[in-house]
């Protein structure tokens, strides 16, 4: 699986959303119905899956699915 | 109760109120990790009492005021048992004395164990409890957190901090089915209260509507209730176990 596919898979599981909803420009809070706790849990799941640590400052920069994909790609 | 064993951690579980809580949670069917810092013999005695009654547990040494050591110890519990369901933050020190003579060290010792220790343990279990969508945390405060007590300014401050922590954390973790409550004991007979003079003791008891000091078991009963299914809709609350002394 590509990074993009893996990220989408985690998002679908964590936020209980469909693949169709997981478009790159989808915003977690505005489009996917996540709250701040959901977002933190999502990031924790990403950290576990990709074996990295995302700081609070970096977390603040993340609002769309594409942001996550870009961030993880840049760290690999 | 489900077939899966409930896993509990009681900090400061070696003596006094912590021992009574450990035993009571074991009576309710939990596997209890009895945390202690200095007194291994007393912790082993708590475990012996639990085993004599047909329960089981393990003693587990770490200093709750040490963030890293606490994270590590709790991670070990989760790895070993696959989960942690109940956390009781009971470990506490009381450096009593008049405020005018209190030292910076007294303040640091009190806050580090009582308040930071509670933070450290909560912080170490929340990620796991969020993931499993369930958890129960009970923080042991004190009636002096709300009523104050001359000679216990530092202790009161640390115990009042625990109430704020409890109420905010209950709000934040409620959506993940993690309940966070506090128990505020009044005058309970333990080693901690042994140092009181007979005169002071009598004076305190004369102010208690139920006319007797509390026992560690009185406190343990409230904790057992809060972690039970009977309290499934209770979070962010403070139960005072004080014989009515709270003013």
CSV table of C-alpha atoms in Angstrom, one decimal:
chain,number,residue,atom,x,y,z
A,1,UNK,CA,0.0,0.0,0.0
A,2,UNK,CA,1.2,3.5,-0.7
A,3,UNK,CA,1.4,6.1,2.1
A,4,UNK,CA,-1.7,7.7,0.7
A,5,UNK,CA,-3.7,4.4,0.9
A,6,UNK,CA,-2.4,3.6,4.4
A,7,UNK,CA,-3.4,7.1,5.6
A,8,UNK,CA,-6.8,6.8,4.1
A,9,UNK,CA,-7.3,3.4,5.6
A,10,UNK,CA,-6.5,4.7,9.1
A,11,UNK,CA,-8.8,7.7,8.6
A,12,UNK,CA,-11.7,5.5,7.6
A,13,UNK,CA,-11.2,3.3,10.6
A,14,UNK,CA,-10.7,6.1,13.1
A,15,UNK,CA,-13.4,8.5,12.0
A,16,UNK,CA,-15.8,5.9,10.6
A,17,UNK,CA,-16.0,7.6,7.2
A,18,UNK,CA,-16.3,6.1,3.7
A,19,UNK,CA,-13.6,6.0,1.1
A,20,UNK,CA,-15.6,8.4,-1.1
A,21,UNK,CA,-15.4,11.0,1.7
A,22,UNK,CA,-11.7,10.7,2.0
A,23,UNK,CA,-10.8,13.1,-0.8
A,24,UNK,CA,-7.3,14.8,-0.4
A,25,UNK,CA,-8.8,18.2,0.3
A,26,UNK,CA,-11.2,17.0,2.9
A,27,UNK,CA,-10.9,18.9,6.2
A,28,UNK,CA,-11.0,16.7,9.3
A,29,UNK,CA,-13.1,19.0,11.4
A,30,UNK,CA,-15.2,20.8,8.8
A,31,UNK,CA,-15.8,17.9,6.3
A,32,UNK,CA,-15.2,14.7,8.2
A,33,UNK,CA,-17.0,15.7,11.4
A,34,UNK,CA,-14.0,15.1,13.7
A,35,UNK,CA,-13.6,17.0,17.0
A,36,UNK,CA,-10.3,17.9,18.6
A,37,UNK,CA,-10.2,14.6,20.5
A,38,UNK,CA,-10.8,12.6,17.3
A,39,UNK,CA,-8.0,14.5,15.6
A,40,UNK,CA,-5.6,13.7,18.5
A,41,UNK,CA,-6.6,10.1,18.4
A,42,UNK,CA,-6.1,10.0,14.6
A,43,UNK,CA,-2.6,11.5,15.0
A,44,UNK,CA,-1.8,9.0,17.7
A,45,UNK,CA,-2.9,6.2,15.3
A,46,UNK,CA,-0.7,7.6,12.6
A,47,UNK,CA,2.2,7.8,15.0
A,48,UNK,CA,1.7,4.2,16.0
A,49,UNK,CA,1.4,3.0,12.4
A,50,UNK,CA,4.3,4.9,10.9
A,51,UNK,CA,6.5,4.8,14.0
A,52,UNK,CA,7.0,8.5,14.3
A,53,UNK,CA,6.2,11.3,16.6
A,54,UNK,CA,4.2,14.4,15.5
A,55,UNK,CA,4.7,17.4,17.7
A,56,UNK,CA,1.9,19.8,18.8
A,57,UNK,CA,3.3,22.5,16.5
A,58,UNK,CA,3.2,20.2,13.5
A,59,UNK,CA,-0.2,19.0,14.5
A,60,UNK,CA,-1.5,22.6,14.3
A,61,UNK,CA,-0.4,22.7,10.6
A,62,UNK,CA,-2.5,19.7,9.8
A,63,UNK,CA,-6.1,20.2,8.7
A,64,UNK,CA,-6.7,18.2,5.5
A,65,UNK,CA,-6.0,14.6,4.5
A,66,UNK,CA,-3.4,15.9,2.0
A,67,UNK,CA,-1.6,17.6,4.9
A,68,UNK,CA,-1.2,14.3,6.6
A,69,UNK,CA,0.0,12.5,3.5
A,70,UNK,CA,2.5,15.3,2.7
A,71,UNK,CA,3.8,15.3,6.3
A,72,UNK,CA,4.3,11.6,6.4
A,73,UNK,CA,5.9,11.4,3.0
A,74,UNK,CA,8.3,14.1,4.1
A,75,UNK,CA,9.3,12.1,7.1
A,76,UNK,CA,10.0,8.9,5.4
B,1,UNK,CA,-18.6,-8.6,35.2
B,2,UNK,CA,-17.2,-9.9,31.9
B,3,UNK,CA,-15.0,-13.0,31.9
B,4,UNK,CA,-12.0,-10.9,31.2
B,5,UNK,CA,-10.3,-9.9,34.5
B,6,UNK,CA,-10.5,-6.2,35.4
B,7,UNK,CA,-7.0,-4.7,35.9
B,8,UNK,CA,-6.6,-2.1,38.5
B,9,UNK,CA,-3.7,0.1,39.7
B,10,UNK,CA,-3.8,1.6,43.2
B,11,UNK,CA,-1.0,4.1,43.9
B,12,UNK,CA,0.3,4.1,47.5
B,13,UNK,CA,-1.4,0.8,48.0
B,14,UNK,CA,0.8,-0.5,50.7
B,15,UNK,CA,-0.8,1.0,53.7
B,16,UNK,CA,-3.8,2.8,55.1
B,17,UNK,CA,-6.5,3.9,52.7
B,18,UNK,CA,-4.6,2.5,49.7
B,19,UNK,CA,-4.4,-0.9,51.3
B,20,UNK,CA,-8.1,-0.9,52.0
B,21,UNK,CA,-8.9,0.2,48.4
B,22,UNK,CA,-6.6,-2.5,47.0
B,23,UNK,CA,-8.3,-5.2,49.0
B,24,UNK,CA,-11.8,-3.9,48.2
B,25,UNK,CA,-11.2,-3.8,44.5
B,26,UNK,CA,-9.8,-7.3,44.7
B,27,UNK,CA,-13.0,-8.4,46.5
B,28,UNK,CA,-14.9,-7.0,43.6
B,29,UNK,CA,-13.0,-9.2,41.2
B,30,UNK,CA,-10.1,-7.0,40.0
B,31,UNK,CA,-6.5,-8.0,39.6
B,32,UNK,CA,-4.8,-5.3,41.6
B,33,UNK,CA,-1.4,-3.7,41.0
B,34,UNK,CA,-0.3,-2.4,44.4
B,35,UNK,CA,2.1,0.5,43.9
B,36,UNK,CA,4.5,1.5,46.6
B,37,UNK,CA,7.6,3.7,46.8
B,38,UNK,CA,9.4,2.8,50.0
B,39,UNK,CA,7.7,0.2,52.0
B,40,UNK,CA,8.0,-3.1,50.1
B,41,UNK,CA,7.1,-5.1,53.2
B,42,UNK,CA,3.8,-3.3,53.7
B,43,UNK,CA,3.0,-3.7,50.0
B,44,UNK,CA,3.7,-7.4,50.2
B,45,UNK,CA,1.4,-7.6,53.3
B,46,UNK,CA,-1.4,-6.0,51.2
B,47,UNK,CA,-0.9,-8.6,48.5
B,48,UNK,CA,-0.9,-11.3,51.2
B,49,UNK,CA,-4.3,-10.1,52.5
B,50,UNK,CA,-5.6,-10.1,48.9
B,51,UNK,CA,-4.4,-13.7,48.3
B,52,UNK,CA,-5.7,-14.9,51.6
B,53,UNK,CA,-9.1,-13.8,50.5
B,54,UNK,CA,-8.8,-15.6,47.2
B,55,UNK,CA,-7.9,-12.6,45.0
B,56,UNK,CA,-4.7,-11.9,43.1
B,57,UNK,CA,-2.4,-9.0,42.3
B,58,UNK,CA,1.1,-7.8,42.1
B,59,UNK,CA,3.3,-5.3,44.0
B,60,UNK,CA,4.9,-2.7,41.8
B,61,UNK,CA,7.5,-0.2,42.9
B,62,UNK,CA,7.7,3.3,41.3
B,63,UNK,CA,7.8,6.9,42.4
B,64,UNK,CA,4.6,8.5,41.2
B,65,UNK,CA,6.3,11.9,41.2
B,66,UNK,CA,8.8,10.7,38.5
B,67,UNK,CA,7.1,11.2,35.1
B,68,UNK,CA,9.4,8.9,33.2
B,69,UNK,CA,9.4,6.1,35.8
B,70,UNK,CA,5.6,6.3,36.0
B,71,UNK,CA,5.1,6.1,32.2
B,72,UNK,CA,7.4,3.1,32.1
B,73,UNK,CA,5.8,1.2,35.0
B,74,UNK,CA,2.3,1.7,33.6
B,75,UNK,CA,3.4,0.7,30.1
B,76,UNK,CA,4.8,-2.5,31.6
B,77,UNK,CA,1.4,-3.2,33.3
B,78,UNK,CA,-0.4,-2.6,30.0
B,79,UNK,CA,2.0,-4.8,28.1
B,80,UNK,CA,1.8,-7.6,30.7
B,81,UNK,CA,-1.9,-7.6,31.2
B,82,UNK,CA,-3.1,-6.2,27.8
B,83,UNK,CA,-5.0,-3.5,29.5
B,84,UNK,CA,-5.6,-1.2,32.5
B,85,UNK,CA,-9.2,-0.5,33.5
B,86,UNK,CA,-9.1,1.2,36.8
B,87,UNK,CA,-6.6,3.8,38.2
B,88,UNK,CA,-6.8,5.0,41.8
B,89,UNK,CA,-4.5,7.9,42.6
B,90,UNK,CA,-4.1,7.5,46.3
B,91,UNK,CA,-0.4,8.0,46.9
B,92,UNK,CA,0.2,11.1,49.0
B,93,UNK,CA,2.4,12.7,51.5
B,94,UNK,CA,1.5,15.2,54.2
B,95,UNK,CA,4.1,17.6,55.4
B,96,UNK,CA,2.1,19.3,58.1
B,97,UNK,CA,3.1,22.4,60.0
B,98,UNK,CA,2.4,26.1,60.2
B,99,UNK,CA,2.7,27.9,56.8
B,100,UNK,CA,5.0,30.5,58.2
B,101,UNK,CA,7.6,27.9,58.7
B,102,UNK,CA,7.0,25.9,55.4
B,103,UNK,CA,10.0,25.5,53.2
B,104,UNK,CA,10.3,25.4,49.4
B,105,UNK,CA,11.2,21.7,49.8
B,106,UNK,CA,8.0,21.0,51.8
B,107,UNK,CA,6.0,22.6,49.0
B,108,UNK,CA,7.8,20.7,46.2
B,109,UNK,CA,7.6,17.4,48.0
B,110,UNK,CA,3.8,17.8,48.6
B,111,UNK,CA,2.9,19.0,45.1
B,112,UNK,CA,5.3,16.5,43.4
B,113,UNK,CA,3.8,13.4,45.0
B,114,UNK,CA,0.2,14.4,45.5
B,115,UNK,CA,-0.7,16.6,42.5
B,116,UNK,CA,2.0,15.9,39.9
B,117,UNK,CA,1.8,12.2,40.8
B,118,UNK,CA,-1.9,12.2,39.9
B,119,UNK,CA,-1.1,14.0,36.6
B,120,UNK,CA,1.7,11.5,35.9
B,121,UNK,CA,-0.5,8.4,36.4
B,122,UNK,CA,-3.5,9.9,34.6
B,123,UNK,CA,-1.3,10.9,31.7
B,124,UNK,CA,0.2,7.4,31.5
B,125,UNK,CA,-3.2,5.6,31.3
B,126,UNK,CA,-5.3,8.0,29.1
B,127,UNK,CA,-3.9,7.0,25.7
B,128,UNK,CA,-4.7,3.4,26.4
B,129,UNK,CA,-8.1,4.1,27.9
B,130,UNK,CA,-9.1,6.3,25.0
B,131,UNK,CA,-8.2,3.6,22.6
B,132,UNK,CA,-10.2,1.0,24.5
B,133,UNK,CA,-13.1,3.4,24.9
B,134,UNK,CA,-13.4,2.7,28.6
B,135,UNK,CA,-11.7,3.5,31.8
B,136,UNK,CA,-12.3,4.5,35.4
B,137,UNK,CA,-10.1,6.9,37.3
B,138,UNK,CA,-10.7,7.8,41.0
B,139,UNK,CA,-8.5,10.5,42.6
B,140,UNK,CA,-8.2,10.6,46.3
B,141,UNK,CA,-8.6,14.2,47.5
B,142,UNK,CA,-9.5,15.4,51.0
B,143,UNK,CA,-12.2,17.4,52.7
B,144,UNK,CA,-9.5,20.0,53.5
B,145,UNK,CA,-9.3,20.7,49.8
B,146,UNK,CA,-12.6,22.5,50.1
B,147,UNK,CA,-12.8,23.4,53.8
B,148,UNK,CA,-9.2,24.2,54.4
B,149,UNK,CA,-7.3,23.3,57.6
B,150,UNK,CA,-4.7,25.3,59.6
B,151,UNK,CA,-1.4,23.5,59.5
B,152,UNK,CA,-2.2,21.8,56.2
B,153,UNK,CA,-2.0,24.6,53.7
B,154,UNK,CA,0.4,22.8,51.3
B,155,UNK,CA,-1.5,19.5,51.6
B,156,UNK,CA,-4.9,21.3,51.0
B,157,UNK,CA,-3.5,23.1,48.0
B,158,UNK,CA,-2.3,19.8,46.4
B,159,UNK,CA,-5.7,18.1,47.2
B,160,UNK,CA,-7.6,21.1,45.8
B,161,UNK,CA,-5.5,20.9,42.6
B,162,UNK,CA,-6.7,17.3,42.3
B,163,UNK,CA,-10.3,18.4,42.3
B,164,UNK,CA,-9.7,20.7,39.4
B,165,UNK,CA,-7.8,18.1,37.5
B,166,UNK,CA,-10.6,15.6,38.2
B,167,UNK,CA,-13.4,17.8,36.9
B,168,UNK,CA,-11.6,19.0,33.8
B,169,UNK,CA,-10.4,15.5,32.8
B,170,UNK,CA,-13.9,14.2,33.3
B,171,UNK,CA,-15.2,16.7,30.8
B,172,UNK,CA,-12.4,16.0,28.3
B,173,UNK,CA,-12.5,12.2,28.5
B,174,UNK,CA,-16.3,11.7,28.9
B,175,UNK,CA,-16.8,11.3,25.1
B,176,UNK,CA,-14.4,8.3,25.3
B,177,UNK,CA,-16.3,6.6,28.1
B,178,UNK,CA,-13.7,7.3,30.7
B,179,UNK,CA,-15.1,8.3,34.0
B,180,UNK,CA,-13.1,10.4,36.4
B,181,UNK,CA,-14.2,11.1,39.9
B,182,UNK,CA,-12.8,12.0,43.3
B,183,UNK,CA,-13.3,10.8,46.8
B,184,UNK,CA,-12.6,13.3,49.6
B,185,UNK,CA,-12.0,11.6,52.9
B,186,UNK,CA,-12.5,13.4,56.2
B,187,UNK,CA,-10.8,12.3,59.4
B,188,UNK,CA,-9.7,8.7,58.7
B,189,UNK,CA,-7.6,6.7,61.1
B,190,UNK,CA,-4.4,5.7,59.5
B,191,UNK,CA,-0.6,6.0,60.1
B,192,UNK,CA,-1.0,9.6,58.7
B,193,UNK,CA,-3.3,10.6,61.6
B,194,UNK,CA,-1.5,8.6,64.3
B,195,UNK,CA,0.8,11.6,65.1
B,196,UNK,CA,-2.1,13.6,66.4
B,197,UNK,CA,-2.3,14.2,70.2
B,198,UNK,CA,-5.1,12.6,72.1
B,199,UNK,CA,-6.5,16.1,72.8
B,200,UNK,CA,-6.6,17.1,69.1
B,201,UNK,CA,-8.0,13.8,68.1
B,202,UNK,CA,-10.9,14.2,70.6
B,203,UNK,CA,-11.5,17.8,69.4
B,204,UNK,CA,-11.8,16.7,65.8
B,205,UNK,CA,-14.1,13.8,66.6
B,206,UNK,CA,-16.4,16.1,68.6
B,207,UNK,CA,-17.0,18.0,65.3
B,208,UNK,CA,-18.0,14.9,63.3
B,209,UNK,CA,-21.7,14.5,63.1
B,210,UNK,CA,-21.3,10.7,63.0
B,211,UNK,CA,-19.2,11.0,66.2
B,212,UNK,CA,-16.4,8.6,65.1
B,213,UNK,CA,-13.3,8.7,62.9
B,214,UNK,CA,-13.6,7.1,59.5
B,215,UNK,CA,-11.9,3.8,58.6
B,216,UNK,CA,-9.9,3.1,55.4
B,217,UNK,CA,-12.7,0.7,54.5
B,218,UNK,CA,-15.2,3.5,54.6
B,219,UNK,CA,-13.2,5.2,51.9
B,220,UNK,CA,-12.6,2.0,49.9
B,221,UNK,CA,-16.4,1.5,49.7
B,222,UNK,CA,-16.9,4.8,48.0
B,223,UNK,CA,-14.1,4.0,45.5
B,224,UNK,CA,-15.5,0.6,44.8
B,225,UNK,CA,-18.9,2.2,44.1
B,226,UNK,CA,-17.4,4.8,41.7
B,227,UNK,CA,-15.5,2.2,39.6
B,228,UNK,CA,-18.6,-0.2,39.5
B,229,UNK,CA,-21.3,-0.3,36.9
B,230,UNK,CA,-23.6,1.2,39.5
B,231,UNK,CA,-21.8,4.5,38.9
B,232,UNK,CA,-21.8,4.2,35.1
B,233,UNK,CA,-23.4,7.6,34.7
B,234,UNK,CA,-21.3,9.4,37.3
B,235,UNK,CA,-18.3,11.4,36.3
B,236,UNK,CA,-16.6,14.6,37.4
B,237,UNK,CA,-18.0,14.3,40.9
B,238,UNK,CA,-16.6,14.4,44.4
B,239,UNK,CA,-17.9,12.0,47.0
B,240,UNK,CA,-17.1,13.2,50.6
B,241,UNK,CA,-16.5,10.3,53.0
B,242,UNK,CA,-16.3,12.3,56.1
B,243,UNK,CA,-19.0,11.5,58.6
B,244,UNK,CA,-20.6,14.8,57.8
B,245,UNK,CA,-17.7,17.0,59.0
B,246,UNK,CA,-17.4,19.0,55.8
B,247,UNK,CA,-18.3,22.6,56.3
